[in-house]
Amino acid sequence: MQRIFSGIQPTGVPHLGNYLGAVRNWVALQKNHDCLYCVVDLHAITAAHDHRTLAAQTRDLAASLIACGIDPEKHILFNQSAVHAHVRLGWIFTCVARMGWLNRMTQFKDKAGKDRENVSTGLFTYPNLMAADILAYHATRVPVGDDQKQHIELANDIRAKFNHDFETDFFPEIEPLILGPAARVMSLRDGAKKMSKSDASDQSRINLTDDAETIALKIKRAKTDAEPLPSEPAGLEARPEARNLVGIYAALQDTDHTGVLREHGGKGFGAFKDSLAALVVEKLAPIASETRRLLGDPGHVDAILRDGAARAAAIADPIVTEAERLVGFLRP
Ligand code: AMP
Ligand code: TRP
């Protein structure tokens, strides 16, 4: 059976983009794969973080993932810093990857912005650690949102160079799984920007913890244009905000743009937004309440993560030990 690995950062509350672009697919893949899902706290410290809240945010996110349907018994849910294999292999990959490869990463350029001289060196080498996350388990399929595609390509470049330099075929090829009509959910305020935990405006995203009233208000205020909805997907071109709302609706209804427009084409945004808000509330409200219930017993969530880390380490430790042998380290 092919092994699945994916990760999500514990920086702020997960949002509808994380859910539709990633987590919902993670849940579905559990049916016929062995899956590892990781709260990537090592990645979270590549940007300024609050050391007083990181642990709680890690636990909150784990609870949210379980509430979304991740099954920590049949599969493995853990936090990255608890399994040392990630850092061991991450260092090796930092020495395999080339400056030129990392210089091309658009996420680094976006996140560093004009402050390039002042960002953490970890932000630059971040994709090396991501490659290690996946390959420490010999995982071959990685469900992510569209924004992570470039990082997966880099991971494949790293594993090819490792195999070449150390005369082996030890690391397998990785395939990104970018699924569904909402693989890139855009900001509700700007159809050119992706929905993000780090956007300064909370109005730009729907959080998995938002209550019904907040969700309805955010959708009502979402940016749109003056035209009614088209009846065919071609009519969404050059209308990024309309396209985004239709994509969200399609993903939540398990249909595509065509299906949504067949039902709602010709309607104005007032009516469509009412339907969309009702649908989002229907799908997200049970997740929010289950997350709250789980967090009523933080010790239980921690026990789940501890167990997950032990099972993850049992897979990764021998793989990374073999990678270290291939590199040539002495084990006296
Ligand atoms: P992050 O929040 O950056 O840790 O992302 C966790 C997962 O959610 C990754 O698979 C991302 O590709 C996905 N993701 C993040 N933002 C979006 C978005 N706006 N639309 C779709 N997927 C997203
Ligand atoms: N870089 C991913 C993001 O920001 C998170 C991540 C870290 C990840 N390690 C991973 C995703 C390994 C998939 C596989 O969304």
Tab-separated table of C-alpha atoms and ligand atoms in Angstrom:
chain	number	residue	atom	x	y	z
A	1	MET	CA	0.000	0.000	0.000
A	2	GLN	CA	1.324	3.489	-0.853
A	3	ARG	CA	2.086	5.642	2.137
A	4	ILE	CA	0.585	9.126	2.436
A	5	PHE	CA	2.237	11.991	4.325
A	6	SER	CA	1.037	15.543	4.772
A	7	GLY	CA	1.600	18.431	7.148
A	8	ILE	CA	-0.001	21.623	8.385
A	9	GLN	CA	1.523	24.462	10.399
A	10	PRO	CA	0.223	25.319	13.872
A	11	THR	CA	0.322	29.038	13.157
A	12	GLY	CA	-3.137	30.379	13.895
A	13	VAL	CA	-6.518	28.790	13.425
A	14	PRO	CA	-7.055	26.526	10.386
A	15	HIS	CA	-9.349	27.979	7.748
A	16	LEU	CA	-11.604	26.933	4.909
A	17	GLY	CA	-8.651	26.917	2.473
A	18	ASN	CA	-6.794	24.393	4.629
A	19	TYR	CA	-9.948	22.323	4.893
A	20	LEU	CA	-10.936	22.266	1.214
A	21	GLY	CA	-7.418	22.321	-0.239
A	22	ALA	CA	-5.948	19.744	2.104
A	23	VAL	CA	-7.588	18.296	5.209
A	24	ARG	CA	-10.802	17.116	3.558
A	25	ASN	CA	-8.733	15.134	1.076
A	26	TRP	CA	-6.618	13.746	3.916
A	27	VAL	CA	-9.779	12.354	5.484
A	28	ALA	CA	-10.931	10.728	2.239
A	29	LEU	CA	-7.525	9.144	1.567
A	30	GLN	CA	-7.676	7.277	4.870
A	31	LYS	CA	-10.057	4.791	3.290
A	32	ASN	CA	-7.441	3.055	1.159
A	33	HIS	CA	-3.993	4.246	2.278
A	34	ASP	CA	-1.685	4.197	5.296
A	35	CYS	CA	-1.569	7.832	6.313
A	36	LEU	CA	0.677	10.010	8.473
A	37	TYR	CA	-0.564	13.502	9.284
A	38	CYS	CA	1.769	15.894	11.001
A	39	VAL	CA	1.368	19.201	12.817
A	40	VAL	CA	4.591	20.822	11.643
A	41	ASP	CA	5.736	22.816	14.656
A	42	LEU	CA	9.367	22.863	13.437
A	43	HIS	CA	8.167	24.707	10.354
A	44	ALA	CA	6.143	27.092	12.518
A	45	ILE	CA	9.275	28.613	14.081
A	46	THR	CA	10.665	29.704	10.699
A	47	ALA	CA	8.615	32.875	11.206
A	48	ALA	CA	8.133	34.895	14.381
A	49	HIS	CA	6.045	32.838	16.770
A	50	ASP	CA	4.815	33.186	20.329
A	51	HIS	CA	6.641	30.687	22.545
A	52	ARG	CA	3.903	31.049	25.158
A	53	THR	CA	1.178	29.779	22.825
A	54	LEU	CA	2.881	27.428	20.344
A	55	ALA	CA	2.219	24.288	22.417
A	56	ALA	CA	-1.464	25.151	22.841
A	57	GLN	CA	-1.807	25.979	19.146
A	58	THR	CA	-0.270	22.625	18.277
A	59	ARG	CA	-2.785	20.825	20.503
A	60	ASP	CA	-5.708	22.948	19.185
A	61	LEU	CA	-4.819	22.114	15.596
A	62	ALA	CA	-4.544	18.404	16.370
A	63	ALA	CA	-8.024	18.541	17.935
A	64	SER	CA	-9.332	20.328	14.866
A	65	LEU	CA	-7.889	17.655	12.582
A	66	ILE	CA	-9.499	14.884	14.606
A	67	ALA	CA	-12.787	16.810	14.489
A	68	CYS	CA	-12.470	17.013	10.681
A	69	GLY	CA	-12.306	13.216	10.564
A	70	ILE	CA	-8.627	12.272	10.861
A	71	ASP	CA	-8.547	8.878	12.595
A	72	PRO	CA	-5.534	8.757	14.926
A	73	GLU	CA	-6.016	5.076	15.707
A	74	LYS	CA	-6.085	3.580	12.220
A	75	HIS	CA	-3.596	6.207	10.998
A	76	ILE	CA	-0.878	8.344	12.618
A	77	LEU	CA	-1.303	11.906	13.908
A	78	PHE	CA	1.662	13.576	15.628
A	79	ASN	CA	3.663	16.760	16.001
A	80	GLN	CA	6.872	17.091	14.048
A	81	SER	CA	9.271	18.189	16.808
A	82	ALA	CA	8.504	15.019	18.780
A	83	VAL	CA	10.132	12.822	16.111
A	84	HIS	CA	13.834	13.621	15.773
A	85	ALA	CA	14.220	11.833	12.429
A	86	HIS	CA	12.843	14.945	10.666
A	87	VAL	CA	15.721	17.153	11.812
A	88	ARG	CA	18.374	14.491	11.166
A	89	LEU	CA	17.265	13.975	7.564
A	90	GLY	CA	16.471	17.685	7.148
A	91	TRP	CA	20.144	18.533	7.784
A	92	ILE	CA	21.332	15.994	5.224
A	93	PHE	CA	18.898	17.431	2.666
A	94	THR	CA	20.050	20.974	3.474
A	95	CYS	CA	23.472	19.818	2.335
A	96	VAL	CA	22.071	18.133	-0.792
A	97	ALA	CA	19.836	21.008	-1.994
A	98	ARG	CA	21.427	23.802	-4.048
A	99	MET	CA	21.104	27.535	-3.361
A	100	GLY	CA	19.787	28.056	-6.878
A	101	TRP	CA	16.936	25.611	-6.316
A	102	LEU	CA	15.813	27.324	-3.105
A	103	ASN	CA	16.205	30.765	-4.679
A	104	ARG	CA	13.385	29.896	-7.065
A	105	MET	CA	10.810	29.118	-4.357
A	106	THR	CA	7.888	31.510	-4.711
A	107	GLN	CA	6.613	30.914	-1.156
A	108	PHE	CA	9.944	32.171	0.202
A	109	LYS	CA	9.779	35.239	-2.015
A	110	ASP	CA	6.188	35.933	-0.897
A	111	LYS	CA	6.895	35.412	2.792
A	112	ALA	CA	10.224	37.228	2.851
A	113	GLY	CA	8.954	40.141	0.778
A	114	LYS	CA	11.195	43.181	1.002
A	115	ASP	CA	12.705	41.980	4.265
A	116	ARG	CA	14.972	39.349	2.714
A	117	GLU	CA	18.074	40.254	4.703
A	118	ASN	CA	16.197	39.969	7.971
A	119	VAL	CA	14.166	36.782	7.712
A	120	SER	CA	15.263	33.614	9.461
A	121	THR	CA	17.593	31.292	7.554
A	122	GLY	CA	15.103	28.562	8.451
A	123	LEU	CA	12.508	30.229	6.238
A	124	PHE	CA	14.901	29.848	3.304
A	125	THR	CA	15.750	26.196	3.989
A	126	TYR	CA	12.147	25.319	4.923
A	127	PRO	CA	11.556	23.161	1.797
A	128	ASN	CA	14.516	20.912	2.728
A	129	LEU	CA	12.817	20.034	5.991
A	130	MET	CA	9.545	19.471	4.160
A	131	ALA	CA	11.290	17.002	1.837
A	132	ALA	CA	12.678	15.232	4.920
A	133	ASP	CA	9.193	15.070	6.498
A	134	ILE	CA	7.946	13.072	3.545
A	135	LEU	CA	10.981	10.949	2.742
A	136	ALA	CA	11.732	9.944	6.347
A	137	TYR	CA	8.713	7.665	5.891
A	138	HIS	CA	9.343	6.738	2.261
A	139	ALA	CA	5.930	8.295	1.631
A	140	THR	CA	5.105	8.575	-2.064
A	141	ARG	CA	1.837	10.489	-2.165
A	142	VAL	CA	1.374	13.919	-0.648
A	143	PRO	CA	-2.043	15.594	-0.595
A	144	VAL	CA	-1.570	19.374	-0.498
A	145	GLY	CA	-3.126	22.565	-1.781
A	146	ASP	CA	-1.913	23.959	-5.065
A	147	ASP	CA	0.501	26.371	-3.327
A	148	GLN	CA	2.743	23.478	-2.229
A	149	LYS	CA	3.327	21.992	-5.671
A	150	GLN	CA	6.668	23.722	-6.143
A	151	HIS	CA	7.937	22.379	-2.795
A	152	ILE	CA	7.089	18.821	-3.834
A	153	GLU	CA	8.981	19.289	-7.098
A	154	LEU	CA	11.973	20.473	-5.092
A	155	ALA	CA	11.681	17.424	-2.813
A	156	ASN	CA	11.898	15.251	-5.910
A	157	ASP	CA	15.008	17.129	-7.069
A	158	ILE	CA	16.581	16.564	-3.651
A	159	ARG	CA	15.823	12.863	-3.588
A	160	ALA	CA	17.160	12.431	-7.150
A	161	LYS	CA	20.434	14.171	-6.258
A	162	PHE	CA	20.743	12.160	-3.025
A	163	ASN	CA	20.238	8.921	-4.945
A	164	HIS	CA	22.698	9.999	-7.614
A	165	ASP	CA	25.425	11.303	-5.272
A	166	PHE	CA	25.294	8.309	-2.941
A	167	GLU	CA	24.816	5.710	-5.655
A	168	THR	CA	21.509	4.333	-4.467
A	169	ASP	CA	17.821	4.194	-5.309
A	170	PHE	CA	16.895	4.520	-1.646
A	171	PHE	CA	14.437	7.431	-1.856
A	172	PRO	CA	11.300	6.922	-3.988
A	173	GLU	CA	9.657	9.494	-6.232
A	174	ILE	CA	6.942	11.620	-4.623
A	175	GLU	CA	3.632	12.414	-6.261
A	176	PRO	CA	1.678	15.509	-5.166
A	177	LEU	CA	-2.085	14.980	-4.904
A	178	ILE	CA	-3.786	18.263	-5.672
A	179	LEU	CA	-7.453	17.471	-5.568
A	180	GLY	CA	-10.847	19.080	-5.981
A	181	PRO	CA	-12.376	22.316	-7.289
A	182	ALA	CA	-10.983	24.299	-4.326
A	183	ALA	CA	-7.304	23.307	-4.336
A	184	ARG	CA	-6.613	27.039	-4.037
A	185	VAL	CA	-9.169	28.972	-1.994
A	186	MET	CA	-8.698	32.712	-2.347
A	187	SER	CA	-9.129	35.510	0.196
A	188	LEU	CA	-12.717	36.740	0.592
A	189	ARG	CA	-11.407	40.313	0.273
A	190	ASP	CA	-9.126	39.880	-2.749
A	191	GLY	CA	-9.536	37.222	-5.423
A	192	ALA	CA	-5.853	37.486	-6.339
A	193	LYS	CA	-4.553	36.451	-2.885
A	194	LYS	CA	-4.850	33.007	-1.336
A	195	MET	CA	-6.824	32.592	1.872
A	196	SER	CA	-4.177	32.527	4.581
A	197	LYS	CA	-3.790	32.265	8.345
A	198	SER	CA	-1.323	35.124	8.208
A	199	ASP	CA	-3.565	37.666	6.428
A	200	ALA	CA	-3.963	40.681	8.727
A	201	SER	CA	-7.717	40.848	8.056
A	202	ASP	CA	-9.828	38.177	9.745
A	203	GLN	CA	-12.563	39.094	7.236
A	204	SER	CA	-10.418	37.546	4.495
A	205	ARG	CA	-10.898	33.984	5.757
A	206	ILE	CA	-13.422	31.638	7.301
A	207	ASN	CA	-11.882	29.934	10.321
A	208	LEU	CA	-12.884	26.407	11.268
A	209	THR	CA	-13.790	27.861	14.674
A	210	ASP	CA	-16.093	30.660	13.428
A	211	ASP	CA	-19.702	30.554	14.627
A	212	ALA	CA	-22.676	30.623	12.252
A	213	GLU	CA	-23.252	34.354	12.588
A	214	THR	CA	-19.601	35.215	11.872
A	215	ILE	CA	-19.536	32.925	8.829
A	216	ALA	CA	-22.707	34.469	7.387
A	217	LEU	CA	-21.397	37.992	7.911
A	218	LYS	CA	-18.012	37.258	6.314
A	219	ILE	CA	-19.679	35.738	3.250
A	220	LYS	CA	-22.134	38.611	2.986
A	221	ARG	CA	-19.214	41.066	2.999
A	222	ALA	CA	-17.086	39.005	0.602
A	223	LYS	CA	-15.893	40.998	-2.399
A	224	THR	CA	-17.799	40.304	-5.653
A	225	ASP	CA	-18.555	42.102	-8.889
A	226	ALA	CA	-21.824	43.595	-10.116
A	227	GLU	CA	-22.794	40.923	-12.665
A	228	PRO	CA	-25.088	37.993	-11.899
A	229	LEU	CA	-23.563	34.478	-11.907
A	230	PRO	CA	-22.891	33.077	-15.390
A	231	SER	CA	-24.488	29.820	-16.479
A	232	GLU	CA	-21.207	28.250	-17.702
A	233	PRO	CA	-17.697	28.040	-16.133
A	234	ALA	CA	-16.223	30.033	-19.065
A	235	GLY	CA	-18.153	33.037	-17.725
A	236	LEU	CA	-16.024	32.930	-14.523
A	237	GLU	CA	-12.807	33.775	-16.332
A	238	ALA	CA	-11.431	37.159	-15.286
A	239	ARG	CA	-13.891	37.140	-12.374
A	240	PRO	CA	-11.632	35.763	-9.609
A	241	GLU	CA	-13.954	36.587	-6.709
A	242	ALA	CA	-16.987	34.973	-8.346
A	243	ARG	CA	-14.882	31.975	-9.326
A	244	ASN	CA	-13.661	31.570	-5.760
A	245	LEU	CA	-17.155	31.539	-4.224
A	246	VAL	CA	-18.413	29.110	-6.856
A	247	GLY	CA	-15.372	26.884	-6.223
A	248	ILE	CA	-16.034	26.838	-2.475
A	249	TYR	CA	-19.669	25.943	-3.092
A	250	ALA	CA	-18.686	23.201	-5.532
A	251	ALA	CA	-16.170	21.636	-3.137
A	252	LEU	CA	-18.618	21.601	-0.225
A	253	GLN	CA	-21.377	20.100	-2.394
A	254	ASP	CA	-19.009	17.520	-3.922
A	255	THR	CA	-19.691	18.822	-7.420
A	256	ASP	CA	-17.815	21.069	-9.883
A	257	HIS	CA	-18.218	24.599	-11.267
A	258	THR	CA	-20.613	23.365	-13.961
A	259	GLY	CA	-22.855	21.708	-11.389
A	260	VAL	CA	-23.072	24.833	-9.256
A	261	LEU	CA	-23.766	27.112	-12.218
A	262	ARG	CA	-26.459	24.807	-13.516
A	263	GLU	CA	-28.276	25.397	-10.246
A	264	HIS	CA	-27.351	29.025	-9.526
A	265	GLY	CA	-26.468	30.577	-12.923
A	266	GLY	CA	-28.321	33.859	-13.530
A	267	LYS	CA	-28.786	34.570	-9.803
A	268	GLY	CA	-27.400	37.730	-8.228
A	269	PHE	CA	-24.774	37.459	-5.494
A	270	GLY	CA	-27.252	38.334	-2.743
A	271	ALA	CA	-29.199	35.123	-3.222
A	272	PHE	CA	-26.135	32.994	-3.974
A	273	LYS	CA	-24.309	34.208	-0.874
A	274	ASP	CA	-27.279	33.220	1.302
A	275	SER	CA	-27.138	29.663	-0.078
A	276	LEU	CA	-23.367	29.567	0.271
A	277	ALA	CA	-23.448	30.777	3.889
A	278	ALA	CA	-26.030	28.117	4.781
A	279	LEU	CA	-23.894	25.422	3.170
A	280	VAL	CA	-20.662	26.525	4.882
A	281	VAL	CA	-22.395	26.666	8.270
A	282	GLU	CA	-23.919	23.225	7.740
A	283	LYS	CA	-20.484	21.706	6.994
A	284	LEU	CA	-18.328	23.605	9.490
A	285	ALA	CA	-20.538	23.872	12.591
A	286	PRO	CA	-20.136	20.187	13.568
A	287	ILE	CA	-16.332	20.510	13.211
A	288	ALA	CA	-16.210	23.526	15.529
A	289	SER	CA	-18.323	21.868	18.197
A	290	GLU	CA	-16.360	18.592	18.068
A	291	THR	CA	-13.082	20.546	18.357
A	292	ARG	CA	-14.401	22.285	21.481
A	293	ARG	CA	-15.481	18.976	22.953
A	294	LEU	CA	-12.058	17.395	22.377
A	295	LEU	CA	-10.267	20.374	23.904
A	296	GLY	CA	-12.316	19.908	27.052
A	297	ASP	CA	-9.790	17.144	27.812
A	298	PRO	CA	-6.371	18.427	26.663
A	299	GLY	CA	-4.593	15.479	28.314
A	300	HIS	CA	-6.442	13.109	26.015
A	301	VAL	CA	-5.360	15.021	22.883
A	302	ASP	CA	-1.767	15.035	24.150
A	303	ALA	CA	-1.901	11.274	24.724
A	304	ILE	CA	-3.063	10.780	21.133
A	305	LEU	CA	-0.122	12.867	19.861
A	306	ARG	CA	2.367	11.048	22.090
A	307	ASP	CA	1.192	7.691	20.790
A	308	GLY	CA	1.319	8.991	17.203
A	309	ALA	CA	4.900	10.240	17.654
A	310	ALA	CA	6.045	6.866	18.990
A	311	ARG	CA	4.501	5.045	16.030
A	312	ALA	CA	5.908	7.595	13.560
A	313	ALA	CA	9.403	7.293	15.044
A	314	ALA	CA	9.267	3.513	14.727
A	315	ILE	CA	8.874	3.954	10.942
A	316	ALA	CA	11.232	6.900	10.410
A	317	ASP	CA	14.194	5.991	12.629
A	318	PRO	CA	15.399	2.978	10.605
A	319	ILE	CA	14.921	4.845	7.306
A	320	VAL	CA	16.925	7.850	8.464
A	321	THR	CA	19.590	5.630	10.026
A	322	GLU	CA	20.020	3.987	6.624
A	323	ALA	CA	20.210	7.413	4.927
A	324	GLU	CA	22.991	8.377	7.376
A	325	ARG	CA	24.868	5.186	6.517
A	326	LEU	CA	24.519	5.961	2.788
A	327	VAL	CA	25.933	9.455	3.360
A	328	GLY	CA	28.978	7.811	4.942
A	329	PHE	CA	28.769	8.641	8.650
A	330	LEU	CA	30.840	6.549	11.046
A	331	ARG	CA	28.784	4.826	13.733
A	332	PRO	CA	31.542	3.911	16.186
B	1	AMP	P1	-0.484	25.770	5.914
B	1	AMP	O1	-1.625	26.472	6.541
B	1	AMP	O2	0.331	26.701	5.088
B	1	AMP	O3	0.303	24.935	6.874
B	1	AMP	O4	-1.106	24.752	4.859
B	1	AMP	C1	-1.613	23.481	5.183
B	1	AMP	C2	-2.255	22.849	3.960
B	1	AMP	O5	-3.365	23.652	3.517
B	1	AMP	C3	-1.328	22.730	2.748
B	1	AMP	O6	-1.604	21.524	2.072
B	1	AMP	C4	-1.710	23.902	1.891
B	1	AMP	O7	-1.477	23.666	0.516
B	1	AMP	C5	-3.208	24.007	2.153
B	1	AMP	N1	-3.679	25.371	1.973
B	1	AMP	C6	-3.278	26.469	2.667
B	1	AMP	N2	-3.923	27.575	2.237
B	1	AMP	C7	-4.749	27.166	1.237
B	1	AMP	C8	-5.687	27.836	0.381
B	1	AMP	N3	-5.918	29.147	0.482
B	1	AMP	N4	-6.356	27.089	-0.537
B	1	AMP	C9	-6.150	25.759	-0.631
B	1	AMP	N5	-5.285	25.062	0.133
B	1	AMP	C10	-4.588	25.752	1.063
B	2	TRP	N1	4.817	23.455	3.789
B	2	TRP	C1	3.473	23.010	4.046
B	2	TRP	C2	2.551	24.237	4.096
B	2	TRP	O1	2.955	25.303	4.415
B	2	TRP	C3	3.366	22.238	5.323
B	2	TRP	C4	4.212	21.005	5.295
B	2	TRP	C5	5.364	20.794	5.991
B	2	TRP	C6	3.972	19.841	4.530
B	2	TRP	N2	5.863	19.578	5.737
B	2	TRP	C7	5.039	18.949	4.840
B	2	TRP	C8	2.994	19.459	3.627
B	2	TRP	C9	5.141	17.712	4.235
B	2	TRP	C10	3.092	18.207	3.026
B	2	TRP	C11	4.162	17.340	3.319
B	2	TRP	O2	1.418	24.091	3.842
